[in-house]
PDB file of C-alpha atoms and ligand atoms in Angstrom:
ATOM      1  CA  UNK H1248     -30.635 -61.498 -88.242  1.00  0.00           C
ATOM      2  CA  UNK H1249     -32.390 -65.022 -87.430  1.00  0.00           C
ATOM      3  CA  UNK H1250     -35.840 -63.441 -87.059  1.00  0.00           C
ATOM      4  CA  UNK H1251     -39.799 -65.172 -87.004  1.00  0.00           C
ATOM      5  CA  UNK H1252     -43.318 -63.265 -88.169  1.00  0.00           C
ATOM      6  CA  UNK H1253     -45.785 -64.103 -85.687  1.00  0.00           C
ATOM      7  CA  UNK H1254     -49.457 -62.387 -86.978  1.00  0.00           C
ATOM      8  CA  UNK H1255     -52.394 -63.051 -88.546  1.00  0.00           C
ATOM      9  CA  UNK H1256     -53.389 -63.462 -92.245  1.00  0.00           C
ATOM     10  CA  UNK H1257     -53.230 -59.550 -92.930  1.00  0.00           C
ATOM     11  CA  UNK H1258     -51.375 -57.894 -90.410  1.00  0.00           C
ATOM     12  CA  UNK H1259     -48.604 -57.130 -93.106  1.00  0.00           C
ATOM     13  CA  UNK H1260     -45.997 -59.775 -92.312  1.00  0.00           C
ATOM     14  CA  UNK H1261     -44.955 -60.286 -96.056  1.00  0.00           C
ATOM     15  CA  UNK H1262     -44.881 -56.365 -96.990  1.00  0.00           C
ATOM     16  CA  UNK H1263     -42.544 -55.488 -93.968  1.00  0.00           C
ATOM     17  CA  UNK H1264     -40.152 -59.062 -94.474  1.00  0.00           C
ATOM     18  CA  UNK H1265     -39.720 -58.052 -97.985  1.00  0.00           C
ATOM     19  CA  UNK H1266     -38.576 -54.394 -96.777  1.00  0.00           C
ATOM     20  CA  UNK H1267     -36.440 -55.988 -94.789  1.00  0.00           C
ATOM     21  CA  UNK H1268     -35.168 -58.197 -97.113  1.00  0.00           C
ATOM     22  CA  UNK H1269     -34.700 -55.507 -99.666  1.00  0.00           C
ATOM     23  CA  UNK H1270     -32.285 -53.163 -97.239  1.00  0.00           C
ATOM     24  CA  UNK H1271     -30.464 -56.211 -95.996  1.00  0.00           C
ATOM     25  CA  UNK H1272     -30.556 -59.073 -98.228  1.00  0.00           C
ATOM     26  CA  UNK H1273     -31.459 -61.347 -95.520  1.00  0.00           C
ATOM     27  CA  UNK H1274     -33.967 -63.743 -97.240  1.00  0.00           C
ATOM     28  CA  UNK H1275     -37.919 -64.131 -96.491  1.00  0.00           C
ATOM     29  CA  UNK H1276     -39.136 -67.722 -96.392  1.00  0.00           C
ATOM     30  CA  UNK H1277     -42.526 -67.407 -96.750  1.00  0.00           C
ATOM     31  CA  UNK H1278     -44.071 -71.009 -96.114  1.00  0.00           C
ATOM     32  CA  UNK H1279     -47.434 -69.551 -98.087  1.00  0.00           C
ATOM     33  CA  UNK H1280     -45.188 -68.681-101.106  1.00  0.00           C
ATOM     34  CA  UNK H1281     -42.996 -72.024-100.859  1.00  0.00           C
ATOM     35  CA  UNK H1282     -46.669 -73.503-100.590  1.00  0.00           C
ATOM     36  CA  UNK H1283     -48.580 -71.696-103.784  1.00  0.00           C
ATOM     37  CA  UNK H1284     -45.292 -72.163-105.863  1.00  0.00           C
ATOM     38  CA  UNK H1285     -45.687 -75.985-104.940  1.00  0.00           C
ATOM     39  CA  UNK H1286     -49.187 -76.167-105.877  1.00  0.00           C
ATOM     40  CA  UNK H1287     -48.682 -74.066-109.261  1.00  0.00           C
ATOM     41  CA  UNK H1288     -46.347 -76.656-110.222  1.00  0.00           C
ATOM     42  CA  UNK H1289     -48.688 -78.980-109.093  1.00  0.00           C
ATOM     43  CA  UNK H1290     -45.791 -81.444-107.334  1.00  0.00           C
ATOM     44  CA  UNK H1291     -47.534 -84.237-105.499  1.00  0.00           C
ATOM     45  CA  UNK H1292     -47.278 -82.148-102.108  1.00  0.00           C
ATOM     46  CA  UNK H1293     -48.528 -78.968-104.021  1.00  0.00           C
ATOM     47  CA  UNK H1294     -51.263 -81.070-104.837  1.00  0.00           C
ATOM     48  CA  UNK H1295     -52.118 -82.383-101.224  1.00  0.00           C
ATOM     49  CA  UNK H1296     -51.510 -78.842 -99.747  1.00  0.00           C
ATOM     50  CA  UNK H1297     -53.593 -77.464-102.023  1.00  0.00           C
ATOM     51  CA  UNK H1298     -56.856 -79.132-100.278  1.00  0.00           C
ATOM     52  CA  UNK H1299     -55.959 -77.616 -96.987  1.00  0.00           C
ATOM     53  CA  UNK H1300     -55.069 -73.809 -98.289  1.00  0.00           C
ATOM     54  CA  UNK H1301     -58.142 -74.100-100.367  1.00  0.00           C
ATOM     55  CA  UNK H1302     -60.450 -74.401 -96.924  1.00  0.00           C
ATOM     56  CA  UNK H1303     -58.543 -71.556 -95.124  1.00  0.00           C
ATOM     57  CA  UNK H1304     -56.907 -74.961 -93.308  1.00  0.00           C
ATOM     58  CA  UNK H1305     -53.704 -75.191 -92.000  1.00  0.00           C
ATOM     59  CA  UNK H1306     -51.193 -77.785 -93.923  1.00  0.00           C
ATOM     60  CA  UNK H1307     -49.971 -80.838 -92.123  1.00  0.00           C
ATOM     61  CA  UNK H1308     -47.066 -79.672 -89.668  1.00  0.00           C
ATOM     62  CA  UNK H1309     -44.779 -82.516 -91.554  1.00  0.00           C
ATOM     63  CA  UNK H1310     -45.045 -81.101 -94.484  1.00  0.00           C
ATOM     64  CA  UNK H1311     -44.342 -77.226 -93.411  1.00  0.00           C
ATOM     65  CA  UNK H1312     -42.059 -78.444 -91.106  1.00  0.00           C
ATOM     66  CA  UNK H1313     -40.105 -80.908 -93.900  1.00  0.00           C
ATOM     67  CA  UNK H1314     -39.946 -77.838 -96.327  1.00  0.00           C
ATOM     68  CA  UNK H1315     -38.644 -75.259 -94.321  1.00  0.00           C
ATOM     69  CA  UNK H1316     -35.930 -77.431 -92.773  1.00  0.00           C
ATOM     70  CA  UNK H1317     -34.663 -77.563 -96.661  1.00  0.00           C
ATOM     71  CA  UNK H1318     -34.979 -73.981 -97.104  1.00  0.00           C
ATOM     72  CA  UNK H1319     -33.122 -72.910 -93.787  1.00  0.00           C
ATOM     73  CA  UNK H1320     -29.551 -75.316 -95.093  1.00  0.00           C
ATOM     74  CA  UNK H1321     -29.594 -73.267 -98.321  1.00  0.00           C
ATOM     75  CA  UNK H1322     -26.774 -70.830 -98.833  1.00  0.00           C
ATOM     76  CA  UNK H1323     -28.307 -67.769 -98.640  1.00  0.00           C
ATOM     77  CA  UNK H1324     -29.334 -68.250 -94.937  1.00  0.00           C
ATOM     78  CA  UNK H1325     -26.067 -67.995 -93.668  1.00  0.00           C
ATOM     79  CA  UNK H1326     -26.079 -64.569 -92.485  1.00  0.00           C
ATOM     80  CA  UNK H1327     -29.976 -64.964 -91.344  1.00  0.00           C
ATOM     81  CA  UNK H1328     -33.699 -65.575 -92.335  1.00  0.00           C
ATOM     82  CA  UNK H1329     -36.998 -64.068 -91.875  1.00  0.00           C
ATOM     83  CA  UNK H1330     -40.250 -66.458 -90.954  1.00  0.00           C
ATOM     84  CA  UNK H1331     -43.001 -65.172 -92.379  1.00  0.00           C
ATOM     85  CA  UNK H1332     -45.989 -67.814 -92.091  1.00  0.00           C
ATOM     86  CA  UNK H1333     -44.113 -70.211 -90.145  1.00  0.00           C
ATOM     87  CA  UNK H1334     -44.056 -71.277 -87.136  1.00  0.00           C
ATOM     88  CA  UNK H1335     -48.210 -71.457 -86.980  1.00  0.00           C
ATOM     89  CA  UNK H1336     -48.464 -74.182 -84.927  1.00  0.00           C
ATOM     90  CA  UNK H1337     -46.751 -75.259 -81.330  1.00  0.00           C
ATOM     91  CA  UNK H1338     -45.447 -78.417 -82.976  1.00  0.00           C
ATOM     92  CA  UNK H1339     -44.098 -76.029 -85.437  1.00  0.00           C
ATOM     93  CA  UNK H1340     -42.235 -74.174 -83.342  1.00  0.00           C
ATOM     94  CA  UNK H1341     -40.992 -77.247 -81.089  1.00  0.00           C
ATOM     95  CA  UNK H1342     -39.413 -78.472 -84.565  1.00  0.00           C
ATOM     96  CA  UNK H1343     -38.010 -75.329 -85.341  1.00  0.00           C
ATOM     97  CA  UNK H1344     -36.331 -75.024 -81.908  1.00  0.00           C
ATOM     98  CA  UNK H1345     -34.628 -78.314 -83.004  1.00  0.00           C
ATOM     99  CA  UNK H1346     -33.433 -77.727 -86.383  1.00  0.00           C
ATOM    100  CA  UNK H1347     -32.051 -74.550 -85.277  1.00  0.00           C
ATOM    101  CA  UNK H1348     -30.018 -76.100 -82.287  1.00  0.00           C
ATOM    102  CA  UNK H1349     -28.909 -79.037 -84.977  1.00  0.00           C
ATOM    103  CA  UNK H1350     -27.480 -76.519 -87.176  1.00  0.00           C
ATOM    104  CA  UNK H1351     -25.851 -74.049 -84.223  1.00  0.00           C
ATOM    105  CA  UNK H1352     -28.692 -70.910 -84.654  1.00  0.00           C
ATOM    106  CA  UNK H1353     -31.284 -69.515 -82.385  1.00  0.00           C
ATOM    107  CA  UNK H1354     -33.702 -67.351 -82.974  1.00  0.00           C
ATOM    108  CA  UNK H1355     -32.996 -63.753 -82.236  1.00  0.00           C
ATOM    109  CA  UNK H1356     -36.171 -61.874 -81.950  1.00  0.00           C
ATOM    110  CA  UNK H1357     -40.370 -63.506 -82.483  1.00  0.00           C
ATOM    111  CA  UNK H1358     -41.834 -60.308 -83.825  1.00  0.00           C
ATOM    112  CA  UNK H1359     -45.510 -60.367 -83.007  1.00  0.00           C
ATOM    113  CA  UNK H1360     -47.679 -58.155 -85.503  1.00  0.00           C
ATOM    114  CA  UNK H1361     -50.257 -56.960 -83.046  1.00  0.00           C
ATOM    115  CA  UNK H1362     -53.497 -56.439 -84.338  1.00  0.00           C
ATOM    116  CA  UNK H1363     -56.811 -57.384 -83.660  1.00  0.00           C
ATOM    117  CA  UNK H1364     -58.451 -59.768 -85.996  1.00  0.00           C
ATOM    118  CA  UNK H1365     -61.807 -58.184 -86.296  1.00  0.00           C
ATOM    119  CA  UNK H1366     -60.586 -55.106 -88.640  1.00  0.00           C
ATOM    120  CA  UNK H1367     -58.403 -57.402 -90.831  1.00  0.00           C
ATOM    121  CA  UNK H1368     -61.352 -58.478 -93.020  1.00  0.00           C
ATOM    122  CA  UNK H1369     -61.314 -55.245 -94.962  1.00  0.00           C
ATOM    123  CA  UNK H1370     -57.462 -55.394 -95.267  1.00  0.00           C
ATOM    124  CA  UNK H1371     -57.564 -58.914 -96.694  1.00  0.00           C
ATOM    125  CA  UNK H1372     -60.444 -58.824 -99.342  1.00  0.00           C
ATOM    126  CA  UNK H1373     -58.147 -55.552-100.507  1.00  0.00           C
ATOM    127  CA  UNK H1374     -54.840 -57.734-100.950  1.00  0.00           C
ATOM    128  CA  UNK H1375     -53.931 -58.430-105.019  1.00  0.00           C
ATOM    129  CA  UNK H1376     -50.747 -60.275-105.757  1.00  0.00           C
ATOM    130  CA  UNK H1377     -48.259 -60.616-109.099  1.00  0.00           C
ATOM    131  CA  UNK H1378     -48.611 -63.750-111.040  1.00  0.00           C
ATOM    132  CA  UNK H1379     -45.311 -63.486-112.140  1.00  0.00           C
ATOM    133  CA  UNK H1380     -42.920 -62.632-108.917  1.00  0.00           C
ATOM    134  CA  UNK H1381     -45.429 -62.499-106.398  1.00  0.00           C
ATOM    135  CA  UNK H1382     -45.046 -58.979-104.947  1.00  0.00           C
ATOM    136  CA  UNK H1383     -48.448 -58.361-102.543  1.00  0.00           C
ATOM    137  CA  UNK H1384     -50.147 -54.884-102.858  1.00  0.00           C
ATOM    138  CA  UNK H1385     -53.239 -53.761-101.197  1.00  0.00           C
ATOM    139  CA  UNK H1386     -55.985 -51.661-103.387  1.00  0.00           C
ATOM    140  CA  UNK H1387     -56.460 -48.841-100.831  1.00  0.00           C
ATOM    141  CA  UNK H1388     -53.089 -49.110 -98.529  1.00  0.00           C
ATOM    142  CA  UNK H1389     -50.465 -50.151-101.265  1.00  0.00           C
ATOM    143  CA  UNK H1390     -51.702 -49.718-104.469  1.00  0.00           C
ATOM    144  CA  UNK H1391     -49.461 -50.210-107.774  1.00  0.00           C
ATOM    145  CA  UNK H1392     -48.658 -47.136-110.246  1.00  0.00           C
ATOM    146  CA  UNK H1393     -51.055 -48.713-112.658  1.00  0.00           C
ATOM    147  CA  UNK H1394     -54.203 -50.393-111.551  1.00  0.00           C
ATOM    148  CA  UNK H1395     -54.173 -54.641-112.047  1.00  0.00           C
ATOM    149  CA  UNK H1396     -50.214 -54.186-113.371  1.00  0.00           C
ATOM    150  CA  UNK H1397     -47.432 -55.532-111.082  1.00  0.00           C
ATOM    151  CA  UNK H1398     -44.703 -51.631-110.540  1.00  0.00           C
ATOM    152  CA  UNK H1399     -41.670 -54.654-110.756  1.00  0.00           C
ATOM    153  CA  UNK H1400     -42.211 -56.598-113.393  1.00  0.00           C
ATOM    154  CA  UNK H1401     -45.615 -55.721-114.753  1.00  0.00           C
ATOM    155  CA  UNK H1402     -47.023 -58.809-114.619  1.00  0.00           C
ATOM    156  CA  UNK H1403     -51.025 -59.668-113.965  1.00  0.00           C
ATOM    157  CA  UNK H1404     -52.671 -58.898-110.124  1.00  0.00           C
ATOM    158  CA  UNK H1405     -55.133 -61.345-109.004  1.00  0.00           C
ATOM    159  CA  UNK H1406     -56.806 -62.069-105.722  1.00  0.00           C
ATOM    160  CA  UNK H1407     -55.957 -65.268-103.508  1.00  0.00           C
ATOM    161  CA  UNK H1408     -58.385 -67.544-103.682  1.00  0.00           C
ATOM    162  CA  UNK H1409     -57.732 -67.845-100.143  1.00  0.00           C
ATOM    163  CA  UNK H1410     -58.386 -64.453 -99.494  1.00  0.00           C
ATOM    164  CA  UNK H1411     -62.003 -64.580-100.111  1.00  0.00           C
ATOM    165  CA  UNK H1412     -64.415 -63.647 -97.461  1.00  0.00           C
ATOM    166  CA  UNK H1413     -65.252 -66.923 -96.539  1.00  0.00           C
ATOM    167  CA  UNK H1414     -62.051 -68.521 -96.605  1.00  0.00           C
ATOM    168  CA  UNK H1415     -60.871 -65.499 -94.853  1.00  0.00           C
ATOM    169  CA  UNK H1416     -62.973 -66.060 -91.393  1.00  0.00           C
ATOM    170  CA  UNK H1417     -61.778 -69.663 -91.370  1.00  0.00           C
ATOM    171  CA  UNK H1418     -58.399 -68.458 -91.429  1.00  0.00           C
ATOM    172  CA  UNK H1419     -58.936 -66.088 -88.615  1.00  0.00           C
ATOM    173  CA  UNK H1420     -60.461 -68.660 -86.540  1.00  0.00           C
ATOM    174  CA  UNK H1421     -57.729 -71.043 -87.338  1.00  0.00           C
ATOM    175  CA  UNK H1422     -55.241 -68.268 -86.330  1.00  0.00           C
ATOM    176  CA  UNK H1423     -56.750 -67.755 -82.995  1.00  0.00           C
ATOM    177  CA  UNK H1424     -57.130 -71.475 -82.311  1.00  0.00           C
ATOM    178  CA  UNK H1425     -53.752 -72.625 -83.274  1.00  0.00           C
ATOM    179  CA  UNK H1426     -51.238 -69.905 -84.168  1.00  0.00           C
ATOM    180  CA  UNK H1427     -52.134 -67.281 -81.160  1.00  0.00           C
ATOM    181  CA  UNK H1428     -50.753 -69.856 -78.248  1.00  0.00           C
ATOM    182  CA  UNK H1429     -47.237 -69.115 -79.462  1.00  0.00           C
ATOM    183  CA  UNK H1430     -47.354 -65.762 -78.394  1.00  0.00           C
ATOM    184  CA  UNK H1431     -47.618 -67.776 -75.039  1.00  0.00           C
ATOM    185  CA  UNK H1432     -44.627 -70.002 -75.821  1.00  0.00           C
ATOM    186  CA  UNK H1433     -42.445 -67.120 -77.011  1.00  0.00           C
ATOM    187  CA  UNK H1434     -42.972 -64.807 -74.135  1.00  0.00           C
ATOM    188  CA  UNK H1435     -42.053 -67.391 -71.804  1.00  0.00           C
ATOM    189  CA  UNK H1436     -38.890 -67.770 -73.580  1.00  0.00           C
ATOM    190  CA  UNK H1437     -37.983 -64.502 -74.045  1.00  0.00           C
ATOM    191  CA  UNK H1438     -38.368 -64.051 -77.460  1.00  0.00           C
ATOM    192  CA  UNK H1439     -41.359 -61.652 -78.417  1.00  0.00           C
ATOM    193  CA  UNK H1440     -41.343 -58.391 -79.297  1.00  0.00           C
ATOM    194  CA  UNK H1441     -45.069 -56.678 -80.357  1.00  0.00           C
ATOM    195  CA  UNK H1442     -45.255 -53.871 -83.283  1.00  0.00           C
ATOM    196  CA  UNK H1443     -48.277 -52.109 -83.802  1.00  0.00           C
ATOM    197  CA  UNK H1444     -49.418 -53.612 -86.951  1.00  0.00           C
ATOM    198  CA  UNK H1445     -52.465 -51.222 -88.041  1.00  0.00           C
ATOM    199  CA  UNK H1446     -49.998 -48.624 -88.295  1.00  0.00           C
ATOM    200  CA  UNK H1447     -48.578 -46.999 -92.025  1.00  0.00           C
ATOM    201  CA  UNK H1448     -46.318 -49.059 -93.444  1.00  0.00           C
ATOM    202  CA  UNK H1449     -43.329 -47.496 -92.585  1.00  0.00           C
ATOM    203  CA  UNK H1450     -44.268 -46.524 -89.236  1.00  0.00           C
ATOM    204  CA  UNK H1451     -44.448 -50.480 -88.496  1.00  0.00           C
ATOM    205  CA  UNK H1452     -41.017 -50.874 -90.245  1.00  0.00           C
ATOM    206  CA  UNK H1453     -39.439 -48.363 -88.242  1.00  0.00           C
ATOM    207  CA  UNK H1454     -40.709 -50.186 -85.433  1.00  0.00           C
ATOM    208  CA  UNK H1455     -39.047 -53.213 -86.556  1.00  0.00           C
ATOM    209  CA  UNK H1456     -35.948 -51.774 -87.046  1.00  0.00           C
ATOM    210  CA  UNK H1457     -35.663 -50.515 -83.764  1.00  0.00           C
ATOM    211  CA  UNK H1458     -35.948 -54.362 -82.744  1.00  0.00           C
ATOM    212  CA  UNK H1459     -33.562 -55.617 -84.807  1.00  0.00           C
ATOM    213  CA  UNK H1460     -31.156 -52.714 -83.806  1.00  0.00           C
ATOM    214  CA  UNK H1461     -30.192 -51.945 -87.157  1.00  0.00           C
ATOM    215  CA  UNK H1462     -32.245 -47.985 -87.495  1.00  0.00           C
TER     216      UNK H1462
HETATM  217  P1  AMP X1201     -49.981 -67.376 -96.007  1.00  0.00           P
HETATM  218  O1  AMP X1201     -49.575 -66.930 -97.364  1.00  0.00           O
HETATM  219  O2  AMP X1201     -48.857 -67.334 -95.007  1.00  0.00           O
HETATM  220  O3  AMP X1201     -51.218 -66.692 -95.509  1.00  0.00           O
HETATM  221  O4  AMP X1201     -50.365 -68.942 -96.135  1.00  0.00           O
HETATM  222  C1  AMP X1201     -51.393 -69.381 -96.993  1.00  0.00           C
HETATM  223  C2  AMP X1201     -51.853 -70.771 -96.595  1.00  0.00           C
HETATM  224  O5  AMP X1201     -50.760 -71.690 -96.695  1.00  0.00           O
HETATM  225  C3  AMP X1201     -52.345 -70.914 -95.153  1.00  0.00           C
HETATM  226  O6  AMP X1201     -53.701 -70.532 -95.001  1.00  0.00           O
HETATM  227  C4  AMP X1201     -52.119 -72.400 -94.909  1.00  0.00           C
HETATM  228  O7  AMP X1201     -53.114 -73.192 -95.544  1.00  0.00           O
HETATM  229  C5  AMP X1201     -50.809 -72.641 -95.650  1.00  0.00           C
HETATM  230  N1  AMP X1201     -49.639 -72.412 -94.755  1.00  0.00           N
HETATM  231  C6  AMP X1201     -48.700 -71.442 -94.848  1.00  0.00           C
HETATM  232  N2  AMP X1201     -47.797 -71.544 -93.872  1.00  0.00           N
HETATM  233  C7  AMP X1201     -48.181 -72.606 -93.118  1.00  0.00           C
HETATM  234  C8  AMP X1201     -47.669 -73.215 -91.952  1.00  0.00           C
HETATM  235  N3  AMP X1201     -46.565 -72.738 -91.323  1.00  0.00           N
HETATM  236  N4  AMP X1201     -48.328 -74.298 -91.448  1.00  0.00           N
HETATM  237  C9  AMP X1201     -49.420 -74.786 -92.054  1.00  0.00           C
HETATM  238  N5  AMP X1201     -49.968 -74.259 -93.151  1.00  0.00           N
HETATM  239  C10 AMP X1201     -49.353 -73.167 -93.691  1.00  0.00           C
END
């Protein structure tokens, strides 16, 4: 199950790879989460990345691209991954297409998270996250059993910085600008498949699970 998350900020990428993830243990590399865990730590990349995330801005491909190349040789991706967050740019996705090939894997299906940008403002600003393991929740669509307390491990729920208004528009614009032309570049090759992404949550899983043949 070699899959990719094409979508905007919003459009519930990480909630439906971590579904997936839970039924079949095929893990999410989220280059946000790889990202935020670097800049926690505050490792001399966390640190640089940091400046970009912090302006809604993407990170240098080399650096995305450098990371996720690790990531993909671990063990656990031998039976598959899921992209969420990455590729976002075309140079992205040209290096992807050539790590893959160097290690014998293709991508199997680009699953684009259809949505349009203008109503994901209101989805955003409502996105908390756990401190502590980093499960997302939304306050009106995904709430937890007990408000500002993570249902898994109870840890704290705090906002993104990133998913402030303000940074949030930048982000959007930097989605259309350089993210959206890969919807171009997968089509061609064969490789997208749309789900509705403003449907419930597991109306859009469903959907995904049709693609991935595995309902
Ligand atoms: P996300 O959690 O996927 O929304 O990512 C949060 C932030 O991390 C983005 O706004 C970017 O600054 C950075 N980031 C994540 N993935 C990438 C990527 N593939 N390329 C460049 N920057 C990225």
């Amino acid at each position: 199950m070699n899959l990719v998350f094409l979508g905007p900020p919003g459009a519930g990428k990480g909630t439906q790879a971590a579904l997936l993830t839970k039924q079949y243990g095929v893990p999410q590399i989220s280059t946000g989460e790889m990202l935020r865990s670097a800049v926690q730590q505050q490792t001399p990349m966390g640190l640089e990345a940091k400046r970009h995330m912090d302006s809604g801005a993407l990170v240098p491909d080399e650096v995305v691209v450098g990371i996720v190349e690790e990531r993909l040789a671990a063990a656990d991706c031998v039976n598959g991954f899921i992209l969420d967050g990455f590729p976002r740019t075309v140079a992205q996705a040209d290096a992807l297409s050539v790590m893959l090939r160097k290690s014998g894997k293709e991508i199997e299906h680009v699953i684009l998270f259809d949505v349009d940008t203008s109503v994901l403002l209101e989805r955003i600003v409502g996105r908390r996250m756990c401190r502590k393991c980093g499960r997302g929740y939304h306050v009106c669509f995904d709430p937890p059993l007990e408000a500002g307390k993570c249902d898994e491990c109870g840890g704290e729920l705090y906002q993104r910085e990133d998913d402030q208004e303000s940074t949030m528009r930048k982000r959007l614009e930097v989605y259309e600008a350089q993210t959206a032309p890969l919807k171009a570049y997968y089509s061609t090759g064969g490789l997208l498949r749309s789900v509705d992404a403003l449907g419930a949550i597991q109306d859009v899983y469903g959907e995904i699970q049709k693609i991935v043949g595995r309902d």
